XYZ file of C-alpha atoms in Angstrom:
232
model
C 106.957 101.849 118.269
C 109.869 102.034 120.702
C 110.567 105.589 119.533
C 107.490 106.916 121.322
C 108.653 105.442 124.630
C 112.295 106.480 124.193
C 111.231 110.051 123.469
C 109.429 110.176 126.801
C 112.531 108.794 128.514
C 114.747 111.447 126.922
C 112.370 114.232 127.991
C 112.393 112.862 131.531
C 116.203 112.681 131.596
C 117.148 115.964 129.936
C 114.146 118.234 130.564
C 112.798 116.936 133.894
C 109.412 116.187 132.340
C 107.459 113.405 134.022
C 107.638 110.216 131.942
C 103.936 109.503 132.492
C 102.866 113.039 131.560
C 104.995 113.049 128.394
C 103.514 109.648 127.502
C 100.106 111.262 127.867
C 101.077 113.961 125.374
C 102.153 111.200 122.973
C 98.657 109.707 123.261
C 97.169 113.132 122.521
C 99.460 113.611 119.514
C 98.504 110.217 118.113
C 94.825 111.041 118.568
C 95.297 114.293 116.629
C 97.321 112.469 113.955
C 94.643 109.787 113.663
C 91.928 112.397 113.248
C 94.027 114.223 110.629
C 94.755 111.146 108.550
C 91.100 110.092 108.750
C 90.093 113.498 107.365
C 92.707 113.205 104.606
C 91.607 109.653 103.863
C 87.941 110.612 103.767
C 88.582 113.410 101.289
C 90.832 111.220 99.133
C 88.355 108.326 99.070
C 85.532 110.660 98.019
C 87.677 112.053 95.200
C 89.134 108.702 94.099
C 86.480 106.142 95.073
C 86.889 103.922 91.946
C 90.642 103.668 92.555
C 90.240 102.418 96.132
C 87.473 99.952 95.212
C 89.574 98.486 92.388
C 92.658 98.306 94.615
C 90.784 96.422 97.346
C 89.354 94.009 94.792
C 92.707 93.351 93.099
C 94.482 92.725 96.403
C 91.775 90.346 97.582
C 90.476 92.679 100.294
C 86.728 92.791 99.909
C 84.642 95.297 101.835
C 81.797 92.789 102.467
C 84.271 90.613 104.419
C 84.457 93.349 107.082
C 80.679 93.379 107.337
C 80.704 89.578 107.628
C 83.124 89.868 110.562
C 80.697 92.124 112.424
C 77.882 89.617 111.911
C 79.974 86.620 112.999
C 79.057 85.046 116.347
C 82.757 84.517 117.163
C 83.377 88.256 116.990
C 80.849 88.844 119.767
C 82.117 85.895 121.810
C 85.631 87.359 121.819
C 84.226 90.824 122.548
C 82.232 89.587 125.569
C 85.298 87.702 126.846
C 87.313 90.924 126.828
C 84.493 92.775 128.555
C 84.248 90.006 131.183
C 87.984 90.108 131.918
C 87.897 93.923 132.162
C 84.922 93.772 134.550
C 86.668 91.153 136.717
C 89.822 93.252 136.956
C 87.705 96.294 137.837
C 86.020 94.558 140.800
C 89.311 93.043 141.983
C 91.331 96.221 141.490
C 91.683 97.118 145.177
C 92.905 93.634 146.071
C 95.790 93.830 143.593
C 99.047 94.932 145.223
C 100.063 97.158 142.339
C 96.719 98.976 142.109
C 97.817 102.259 143.716
C 101.040 102.401 141.722
C 99.229 101.771 138.449
C 96.498 104.230 139.402
C 99.038 107.006 140.020
C 100.793 106.273 136.731
C 97.501 106.331 134.809
C 96.508 109.630 136.439
C 99.797 111.201 135.296
C 99.188 109.920 131.775
C 95.696 111.432 131.887
C 97.218 114.789 132.859
C 99.394 114.573 129.773
C 96.425 113.654 127.591
C 94.477 116.643 128.894
C 97.431 118.952 128.241
C 95.720 119.959 125.002
C 93.489 122.187 127.122
C 96.540 124.211 128.078
C 97.535 125.068 124.502
C 97.702 128.854 124.337
C 97.206 129.255 120.595
C 94.849 126.615 119.147
C 94.875 128.068 115.572
C 98.685 127.947 115.536
C 98.596 124.376 116.863
C 96.216 123.366 114.065
C 98.369 125.165 111.490
C 101.493 123.310 112.608
C 99.594 120.020 112.507
C 98.477 120.721 108.945
C 101.978 121.887 107.961
C 103.597 118.716 109.334
C 101.263 116.470 107.368
C 101.705 118.619 104.257
C 105.467 118.108 104.589
C 104.911 114.344 104.949
C 102.928 114.357 101.710
C 105.276 116.527 99.649
C 108.256 114.565 100.972
C 106.693 111.566 99.192
C 105.165 113.381 96.188
C 108.404 115.050 95.048
C 110.065 111.638 94.697
C 107.810 111.027 91.676
C 109.957 113.491 89.724
C 113.126 111.536 90.489
C 112.072 108.730 88.141
C 111.092 109.018 84.478
C 108.386 106.362 84.818
C 106.546 108.174 87.665
C 107.113 111.803 86.659
C 103.829 111.891 84.733
C 101.717 110.772 87.714
C 99.707 113.606 89.175
C 99.148 114.837 92.703
C 95.955 112.815 93.134
C 97.826 109.584 92.401
C 100.423 110.603 94.983
C 97.670 111.366 97.492
C 96.088 107.933 96.982
C 99.447 106.203 97.540
C 100.236 108.461 100.484
C 97.017 107.422 102.221
C 97.606 103.748 101.473
C 101.226 103.953 102.616
C 100.264 105.757 105.824
C 97.964 102.921 106.878
C 100.576 100.352 105.830
C 103.138 101.930 108.181
C 100.778 101.225 111.099
C 101.818 97.559 110.827
C 104.579 97.068 113.465
C 107.562 96.566 111.151
C 110.731 98.724 110.971
C 109.518 101.953 109.367
C 106.726 100.021 107.649
C 109.121 97.813 105.665
C 107.166 95.192 103.750
C 103.561 96.407 104.046
C 104.532 99.854 102.715
C 106.338 98.310 99.738
C 103.370 96.050 98.986
C 100.871 98.928 98.975
C 103.022 101.310 96.914
C 103.988 98.660 94.351
C 100.363 97.502 94.002
C 99.082 101.046 93.534
C 101.828 101.991 91.081
C 100.942 98.942 89.005
C 97.327 100.073 89.082
C 98.451 103.368 87.534
C 100.213 101.526 84.696
C 103.753 101.199 86.078
C 105.240 97.746 85.496
C 106.131 95.590 88.496
C 109.903 95.947 88.127
C 109.855 99.743 87.991
C 107.315 99.911 90.816
C 109.602 97.716 92.932
C 112.595 99.960 92.161
C 110.628 103.052 93.165
C 109.381 101.567 96.446
C 112.778 100.139 97.388
C 114.789 103.308 96.698
C 112.284 105.783 98.187
C 111.801 103.742 101.370
C 115.544 103.127 101.736
C 116.377 106.844 101.430
C 113.619 107.839 103.853
C 114.820 105.229 106.349
C 118.419 106.380 105.925
C 117.325 109.959 106.660
C 115.617 108.815 109.881
C 118.744 106.904 110.948
C 121.016 109.841 110.076
C 118.920 112.323 112.061
C 118.703 109.834 114.930
C 122.482 109.508 115.117
C 122.832 113.293 115.016
C 120.211 113.662 117.771
C 121.921 111.124 120.048
C 125.290 112.810 119.499
C 123.873 116.266 120.204
C 122.159 114.979 123.358
C 125.386 113.485 124.674
C 127.169 116.823 124.262
C 124.247 118.665 125.883
C 124.412 116.295 128.818
C 128.141 116.901 129.310
C 127.697 120.683 129.212
C 125.073 120.507 131.976
C 127.444 118.521 134.157
């Protein structure tokens, strides 16, 4: 997730925005994004419950295993260890030489997090949030019509794969490479697409999306370098 940090660095360099404050806005954005995807996921699961249950069973991910984790004694041992370390650091905070520096940095981040209070037009902010995620979805859904073997799949199938792919991208790999392919291929096979065609779809769609990110990144870096020279 180096892009989140580099974005804050660019804002600090070219727009004189505090790095810590901009990092705080990133935290706020990710909180809003998390809430949005949870709402989308909740609606999709309610509409396609049998699909998700079958997918979890076929991939060996059983819901009762999560409940077993919460009832395991080792889970609570690890949890109490983390709490103990956090409590120890809290009581020793003023004896640590970097306490004041870290405290100031955290306060700036908190200012960025609370920047949501300063949004002038909340309805417009919510509309843009919805529009961004709608673009994410249609960016994926329209690729179905690029292949004869996926053109017949409906919007609900695309929504199920979109939700699965979104969670797969959370895994820290380059643009979700690997986990995203696994989820999309598995779900396509569930909808009757053979493994070879599902692999072709996942490989081509992910490669083109990644290429677009790289292309826009190169353009952005080039444009920033010219902007920097003009200011000088």
